[in-house]
């Protein structure tokens, strides 16, 4: 295995540039971004299955938390094995551990109220017993007086290491067939960190660190530092991918498990759900809006640069701006999971088989709907660059999520 030292994003200002790779589209690069969201993550597996079926080949996968696990499974397997290994993982972690208590309800059509009750029961069993191949409760529990002094989490994730080592070929990841980036947070400094196989040797602990959400899971030690789940700072790796400034025409497929847009809560249960959505959606729409504004400025400078006399274009200030103003085209396509109301605030740790299959199917169908729009795989023209699409979120919610217009100054009123 490659023995390059780990550097991570906290030691560098931005991601190193990506290189052009064939991806079956007019773009030079396809970045697949996978957000954190626990049990919701099988939605991402369904999205990937449809992308592969359609011949849309991501060349760079970046993930946070459960998105990091899905990313590692994809990047750490040959093309023909990726969906099967994703299926192996999701069937393992959704294996019923309740002696049939919830399995009885698995095939029955249920009204939303009954389904909400069954889901809460399943989630409660996860809290009590853990998830096969993922985590299990620590014994004795850390809150008891006789627990060890160093007890800093409720669950032991050593099973996840074994699962990753079984399902992921880390030598393949470090051979860089697909670029892989996973985000975490340095516990000591509070800095966000990305581990990227373009510069780092990726191991199981990097993937586990990205999903080490406290106080459920312990921080992971990597090269003398300890890391928690990247979702504590940002649950979406969009900024990291866009920071590379590769000069490549890039299709960004952003798969979010939490919706920034939503309805006004009507009771305490809906308040709990909406709080999680707001917290973990990480303002992804704001990030894309900010990128759009910056790209418009770059385009304007490039147009101005073409008209500059040589002596002005040769000035250090002009050369600096020119280096930051590439001519790349970007499509940012958002696929946002919209959860049924019965899933409730425990939807990120409700790992039942029935729900897992529903998430997977929803991801597959949403990807099919998105790919049916020809704009998804079409290079945007200069006037549209960057093009940002969301074919899944209702239009009234997209409109309500737009930034508030600034009020004119008093002198202009």
Tab-separated table of C-alpha atoms in Angstrom, residues 13-317:
chain	number	residue	atom	x	y	z
A	13	UNK	CA	-5.900	25.892	1.633
A	14	UNK	CA	-7.989	23.946	-0.894
A	15	UNK	CA	-8.382	20.636	-2.652
A	16	UNK	CA	-5.681	19.871	-5.181
A	17	UNK	CA	-6.936	20.166	-8.783
A	18	UNK	CA	-8.698	17.206	-10.337
A	19	UNK	CA	-7.476	15.676	-13.591
A	20	UNK	CA	-9.634	15.000	-16.629
A	21	UNK	CA	-11.083	11.480	-16.744
A	22	UNK	CA	-13.518	9.788	-19.131
A	23	UNK	CA	-17.002	9.826	-17.621
A	24	UNK	CA	-19.414	9.021	-20.461
A	25	UNK	CA	-20.734	12.611	-20.750
A	26	UNK	CA	-19.660	15.915	-22.363
A	27	UNK	CA	-18.090	16.888	-19.019
A	28	UNK	CA	-14.436	16.416	-18.073
A	29	UNK	CA	-15.276	15.394	-14.522
A	30	UNK	CA	-18.309	14.195	-12.558
A	31	UNK	CA	-18.339	14.787	-8.805
A	32	UNK	CA	-20.805	12.808	-6.691
A	33	UNK	CA	-21.410	14.464	-3.303
A	34	UNK	CA	-22.968	12.343	-0.557
A	35	UNK	CA	-24.326	14.039	2.553
A	36	UNK	CA	-24.500	12.510	6.032
A	37	UNK	CA	-27.803	11.153	7.321
A	38	UNK	CA	-27.379	7.725	8.939
A	39	UNK	CA	-30.133	5.289	8.010
A	40	UNK	CA	-31.268	7.580	5.189
A	41	UNK	CA	-28.066	6.715	3.312
A	42	UNK	CA	-29.548	3.850	1.310
A	43	UNK	CA	-31.194	6.615	-0.760
A	44	UNK	CA	-27.685	7.433	-2.029
A	45	UNK	CA	-27.132	3.793	-2.947
A	46	UNK	CA	-30.273	3.875	-5.076
A	47	UNK	CA	-29.085	7.051	-6.787
A	48	UNK	CA	-25.723	5.473	-7.573
A	49	UNK	CA	-27.337	2.308	-8.949
A	50	UNK	CA	-29.295	4.377	-11.463
A	51	UNK	CA	-26.259	6.496	-12.413
A	52	UNK	CA	-24.255	3.367	-13.132
A	53	UNK	CA	-27.115	1.863	-15.114
A	54	UNK	CA	-27.283	5.064	-17.195
A	55	UNK	CA	-23.524	5.063	-17.853
A	56	UNK	CA	-22.916	8.242	-15.838
A	57	UNK	CA	-19.549	7.535	-14.183
A	58	UNK	CA	-18.505	9.718	-11.218
A	59	UNK	CA	-14.780	10.445	-11.280
A	60	UNK	CA	-14.692	12.069	-7.840
A	61	UNK	CA	-16.779	11.005	-4.846
A	62	UNK	CA	-16.863	13.118	-1.694
A	63	UNK	CA	-18.821	12.149	1.389
A	64	UNK	CA	-19.604	12.994	4.989
A	65	UNK	CA	-20.618	10.451	7.658
A	66	UNK	CA	-22.833	7.757	6.061
A	67	UNK	CA	-21.980	9.421	2.752
A	68	UNK	CA	-18.323	8.658	3.475
A	69	UNK	CA	-19.156	4.974	4.003
A	70	UNK	CA	-21.112	4.770	0.740
A	71	UNK	CA	-18.304	6.666	-1.017
A	72	UNK	CA	-15.648	4.260	0.257
A	73	UNK	CA	-17.654	1.228	-0.862
A	74	UNK	CA	-18.049	2.708	-4.351
A	75	UNK	CA	-14.426	3.831	-4.717
A	76	UNK	CA	-13.100	0.657	-3.123
A	77	UNK	CA	-14.632	-1.815	-5.560
A	78	UNK	CA	-14.521	-2.618	-9.266
A	79	UNK	CA	-17.330	-1.114	-11.322
A	80	UNK	CA	-19.212	-4.385	-11.718
A	81	UNK	CA	-19.158	-5.054	-7.952
A	82	UNK	CA	-20.106	-1.658	-6.525
A	83	UNK	CA	-23.882	-1.977	-6.363
A	84	UNK	CA	-23.604	-5.509	-4.955
A	85	UNK	CA	-21.235	-4.325	-2.202
A	86	UNK	CA	-23.559	-1.423	-1.389
A	87	UNK	CA	-26.376	-3.943	-1.187
A	88	UNK	CA	-24.276	-6.160	1.111
A	89	UNK	CA	-23.686	-3.243	3.478
A	90	UNK	CA	-27.278	-2.047	3.596
A	91	UNK	CA	-28.717	-5.510	4.023
A	92	UNK	CA	-26.235	-6.158	6.835
A	93	UNK	CA	-27.098	-3.010	8.796
A	94	UNK	CA	-30.842	-3.482	8.247
A	95	UNK	CA	-30.778	-7.126	9.349
A	96	UNK	CA	-33.590	-7.492	11.901
A	97	UNK	CA	-32.240	-7.901	15.423
A	98	UNK	CA	-35.611	-7.951	17.169
A	99	UNK	CA	-36.555	-11.637	17.002
A	100	UNK	CA	-39.301	-10.891	14.534
A	101	UNK	CA	-41.075	-8.180	16.539
A	102	UNK	CA	-40.897	-5.619	13.710
A	103	UNK	CA	-40.543	-8.188	10.938
A	104	UNK	CA	-44.197	-9.105	11.488
A	105	UNK	CA	-45.219	-5.682	10.151
A	106	UNK	CA	-42.790	-5.647	7.223
A	107	UNK	CA	-45.182	-6.695	4.472
A	108	UNK	CA	-48.395	-5.147	5.752
A	109	UNK	CA	-49.900	-1.990	4.247
A	110	UNK	CA	-50.174	0.458	7.133
A	111	UNK	CA	-51.724	3.897	7.550
A	112	UNK	CA	-49.259	6.662	8.347
A	113	UNK	CA	-50.071	6.703	12.068
A	114	UNK	CA	-49.424	2.963	12.411
A	115	UNK	CA	-46.308	3.173	10.263
A	116	UNK	CA	-44.967	5.974	12.468
A	117	UNK	CA	-45.472	3.739	15.524
A	118	UNK	CA	-43.674	0.796	13.869
A	119	UNK	CA	-40.776	3.038	12.828
A	120	UNK	CA	-40.435	4.447	16.339
A	121	UNK	CA	-40.394	0.905	17.719
A	122	UNK	CA	-37.655	-0.068	15.263
A	123	UNK	CA	-35.626	3.032	16.122
A	124	UNK	CA	-35.999	2.309	19.841
A	125	UNK	CA	-34.593	-1.178	19.312
A	126	UNK	CA	-31.595	0.353	17.526
A	127	UNK	CA	-30.943	2.597	20.518
A	128	UNK	CA	-31.155	-0.415	22.824
A	129	UNK	CA	-29.297	-3.022	20.764
A	130	UNK	CA	-27.301	-1.193	18.099
A	131	UNK	CA	-26.969	-2.082	14.410
A	132	UNK	CA	-25.372	-5.293	13.071
A	133	UNK	CA	-21.977	-4.697	11.480
A	134	UNK	CA	-22.024	-1.064	12.580
A	135	UNK	CA	-22.260	-0.335	16.317
A	136	UNK	CA	-23.368	-1.838	19.619
A	137	UNK	CA	-23.977	-0.413	23.101
A	138	UNK	CA	-20.971	-0.145	25.393
A	139	UNK	CA	-21.093	-2.276	28.505
A	140	UNK	CA	-21.168	-0.974	31.127
A	141	UNK	CA	-22.887	2.168	29.826
A	142	UNK	CA	-20.704	5.279	30.141
A	143	UNK	CA	-23.153	7.091	32.423
A	144	UNK	CA	-22.834	4.524	35.226
A	145	UNK	CA	-20.480	5.367	38.132
A	146	UNK	CA	-18.349	2.270	37.569
A	147	UNK	CA	-17.822	2.906	33.838
A	148	UNK	CA	-14.232	3.531	32.819
A	149	UNK	CA	-12.869	7.061	33.189
A	150	UNK	CA	-12.272	7.331	29.416
A	151	UNK	CA	-15.867	6.479	28.431
A	152	UNK	CA	-16.790	9.215	25.930
A	153	UNK	CA	-19.569	7.592	23.895
A	154	UNK	CA	-22.571	5.317	24.193
A	155	UNK	CA	-21.675	2.884	21.414
A	156	UNK	CA	-18.705	0.836	20.233
A	157	UNK	CA	-18.052	1.036	16.469
A	158	UNK	CA	-15.346	-1.631	16.186
A	159	UNK	CA	-17.808	-3.745	14.150
A	160	UNK	CA	-17.794	-1.037	11.475
A	161	UNK	CA	-14.038	-1.414	11.012
A	162	UNK	CA	-14.494	-5.122	10.299
A	163	UNK	CA	-17.357	-4.366	7.896
A	164	UNK	CA	-15.316	-1.780	5.984
A	165	UNK	CA	-12.280	-4.037	5.751
A	166	UNK	CA	-14.516	-6.778	4.352
A	167	UNK	CA	-16.403	-4.669	1.794
A	168	UNK	CA	-13.775	-2.071	0.778
A	169	UNK	CA	-10.467	-2.604	-1.027
A	170	UNK	CA	-8.375	0.239	0.366
A	171	UNK	CA	-5.510	-0.567	-1.999
A	172	UNK	CA	-7.902	0.161	-4.857
A	173	UNK	CA	-8.915	3.469	-3.241
A	174	UNK	CA	-5.286	4.506	-2.858
A	175	UNK	CA	-4.559	3.566	-6.480
A	176	UNK	CA	-6.814	6.577	-7.284
A	177	UNK	CA	-9.004	4.939	-9.918
A	178	UNK	CA	-11.723	7.179	-8.464
A	179	UNK	CA	-10.899	10.225	-6.384
A	180	UNK	CA	-12.257	9.959	-2.846
A	181	UNK	CA	-12.612	12.688	-0.222
A	182	UNK	CA	-14.188	12.343	3.241
A	183	UNK	CA	-14.758	15.120	5.767
A	184	UNK	CA	-14.233	15.131	9.530
A	185	UNK	CA	-13.676	17.603	12.393
A	186	UNK	CA	-10.509	17.850	14.478
A	187	UNK	CA	-11.723	17.551	18.095
A	188	UNK	CA	-8.814	19.490	19.572
A	189	UNK	CA	-8.796	22.460	17.178
A	190	UNK	CA	-12.386	22.458	15.925
A	191	UNK	CA	-11.044	22.730	12.362
A	192	UNK	CA	-12.751	20.972	9.488
A	193	UNK	CA	-10.543	18.371	7.798
A	194	UNK	CA	-10.763	16.506	4.501
A	195	UNK	CA	-8.941	13.263	3.858
A	196	UNK	CA	-8.406	12.934	0.121
A	197	UNK	CA	-6.766	10.055	-1.737
A	198	UNK	CA	-5.172	12.593	-4.092
A	199	UNK	CA	-2.746	13.357	-1.247
A	200	UNK	CA	-3.568	10.967	1.625
A	201	UNK	CA	-3.391	7.228	2.155
A	202	UNK	CA	-6.970	6.365	3.064
A	203	UNK	CA	-7.597	3.720	5.715
A	204	UNK	CA	-10.687	2.435	7.523
A	205	UNK	CA	-10.212	4.925	10.365
A	206	UNK	CA	-10.573	7.885	7.970
A	207	UNK	CA	-14.011	6.629	6.943
A	208	UNK	CA	-14.991	5.866	10.536
A	209	UNK	CA	-13.830	9.317	11.682
A	210	UNK	CA	-16.125	10.978	9.153
A	211	UNK	CA	-19.089	9.248	10.807
A	212	UNK	CA	-18.040	9.472	14.465
A	213	UNK	CA	-20.982	11.569	15.652
A	214	UNK	CA	-20.751	12.370	19.380
A	215	UNK	CA	-21.890	11.454	21.921
A	216	UNK	CA	-23.012	8.286	20.184
A	217	UNK	CA	-19.582	7.350	18.839
A	218	UNK	CA	-16.008	7.872	19.999
A	219	UNK	CA	-13.631	10.152	18.139
A	220	UNK	CA	-11.135	8.321	15.901
A	221	UNK	CA	-7.408	8.856	16.306
A	222	UNK	CA	-5.480	9.476	13.076
A	223	UNK	CA	-1.786	10.368	13.157
A	224	UNK	CA	-1.993	11.662	16.723
A	225	UNK	CA	-5.148	13.759	16.263
A	226	UNK	CA	-8.756	12.845	17.073
A	227	UNK	CA	-11.681	13.406	14.717
A	228	UNK	CA	-15.464	13.533	14.917
A	229	UNK	CA	-18.221	13.437	12.292
A	230	UNK	CA	-17.772	16.127	9.627
A	231	UNK	CA	-21.474	16.960	9.842
A	232	UNK	CA	-20.781	18.899	13.042
A	233	UNK	CA	-19.312	21.675	10.866
A	234	UNK	CA	-20.649	21.018	7.370
A	235	UNK	CA	-22.690	18.055	6.257
A	236	UNK	CA	-22.118	18.640	2.544
A	237	UNK	CA	-18.742	18.448	0.722
A	238	UNK	CA	-19.681	20.933	-2.007
A	239	UNK	CA	-17.217	23.640	-0.946
A	240	UNK	CA	-14.339	21.155	-0.917
A	241	UNK	CA	-14.945	19.983	-4.488
A	242	UNK	CA	-15.444	23.510	-5.807
A	243	UNK	CA	-12.258	24.700	-4.085
A	244	UNK	CA	-10.125	22.548	-6.417
A	245	UNK	CA	-10.364	25.074	-9.289
A	246	UNK	CA	-9.390	22.369	-11.770
A	247	UNK	CA	-10.356	24.226	-14.935
A	248	UNK	CA	-12.463	21.232	-15.972
A	249	UNK	CA	-16.037	21.268	-17.203
A	250	UNK	CA	-17.663	19.628	-14.189
A	251	UNK	CA	-20.995	17.981	-13.448
A	252	UNK	CA	-21.705	18.054	-9.708
A	253	UNK	CA	-24.363	15.610	-8.487
A	254	UNK	CA	-25.258	16.693	-4.970
A	255	UNK	CA	-27.253	14.017	-3.105
A	256	UNK	CA	-28.711	15.476	0.087
A	257	UNK	CA	-30.500	13.459	2.759
A	258	UNK	CA	-31.858	16.487	4.618
A	259	UNK	CA	-34.020	19.119	2.961
A	260	UNK	CA	-33.233	22.747	3.695
A	261	UNK	CA	-36.724	23.722	2.522
A	262	UNK	CA	-39.711	22.506	4.516
A	263	UNK	CA	-43.099	23.289	5.991
A	264	UNK	CA	-43.840	25.141	9.221
A	265	UNK	CA	-44.047	22.575	12.080
A	266	UNK	CA	-47.471	22.034	13.663
A	267	UNK	CA	-46.490	20.051	16.770
A	268	UNK	CA	-43.429	19.122	18.845
A	269	UNK	CA	-42.686	16.022	16.760
A	270	UNK	CA	-42.550	18.101	13.594
A	271	UNK	CA	-40.401	20.674	15.396
A	272	UNK	CA	-37.855	17.933	16.191
A	273	UNK	CA	-37.834	16.803	12.560
A	274	UNK	CA	-37.472	20.332	11.213
A	275	UNK	CA	-34.631	21.108	13.637
A	276	UNK	CA	-32.619	18.181	12.272
A	277	UNK	CA	-33.352	19.141	8.682
A	278	UNK	CA	-32.192	22.701	9.237
A	279	UNK	CA	-29.111	21.598	11.195
A	280	UNK	CA	-27.876	18.917	8.826
A	281	UNK	CA	-28.884	20.371	5.458
A	282	UNK	CA	-25.863	22.688	5.987
A	283	UNK	CA	-27.291	25.515	3.844
A	284	UNK	CA	-26.490	23.705	0.625
A	285	UNK	CA	-28.645	26.077	-1.406
A	286	UNK	CA	-26.805	29.065	0.079
A	287	UNK	CA	-23.498	27.452	-0.960
A	288	UNK	CA	-24.647	26.997	-4.546
A	289	UNK	CA	-26.030	30.545	-4.663
A	290	UNK	CA	-22.686	31.871	-3.417
A	291	UNK	CA	-20.815	29.864	-6.051
A	292	UNK	CA	-23.108	31.201	-8.752
A	293	UNK	CA	-22.341	34.798	-7.723
A	294	UNK	CA	-18.593	34.158	-7.746
A	295	UNK	CA	-18.743	32.473	-11.152
A	296	UNK	CA	-20.611	35.448	-12.592
A	297	UNK	CA	-17.793	37.683	-11.351
A	298	UNK	CA	-15.193	35.399	-12.935
A	299	UNK	CA	-17.071	35.441	-16.225
A	300	UNK	CA	-17.260	39.230	-16.135
A	301	UNK	CA	-13.525	39.495	-15.507
A	302	UNK	CA	-12.714	37.118	-18.367
A	303	UNK	CA	-14.802	39.272	-20.709
A	304	UNK	CA	-12.982	42.345	-19.461
A	305	UNK	CA	-9.588	40.648	-19.736
A	306	UNK	CA	-10.201	39.915	-23.424
A	307	UNK	CA	-10.535	43.651	-24.025
A	308	UNK	CA	-7.541	44.774	-21.944
A	309	UNK	CA	-4.448	46.189	-23.651
A	310	UNK	CA	-1.427	43.890	-23.171
A	311	UNK	CA	0.317	46.226	-20.729
A	312	UNK	CA	-2.739	46.259	-18.426
A	313	UNK	CA	-3.285	42.502	-18.684
A	314	UNK	CA	0.373	41.992	-17.688
A	315	UNK	CA	-0.022	43.749	-14.338
A	316	UNK	CA	0.336	41.471	-11.275
A	317	UNK	CA	-3.236	42.237	-10.196
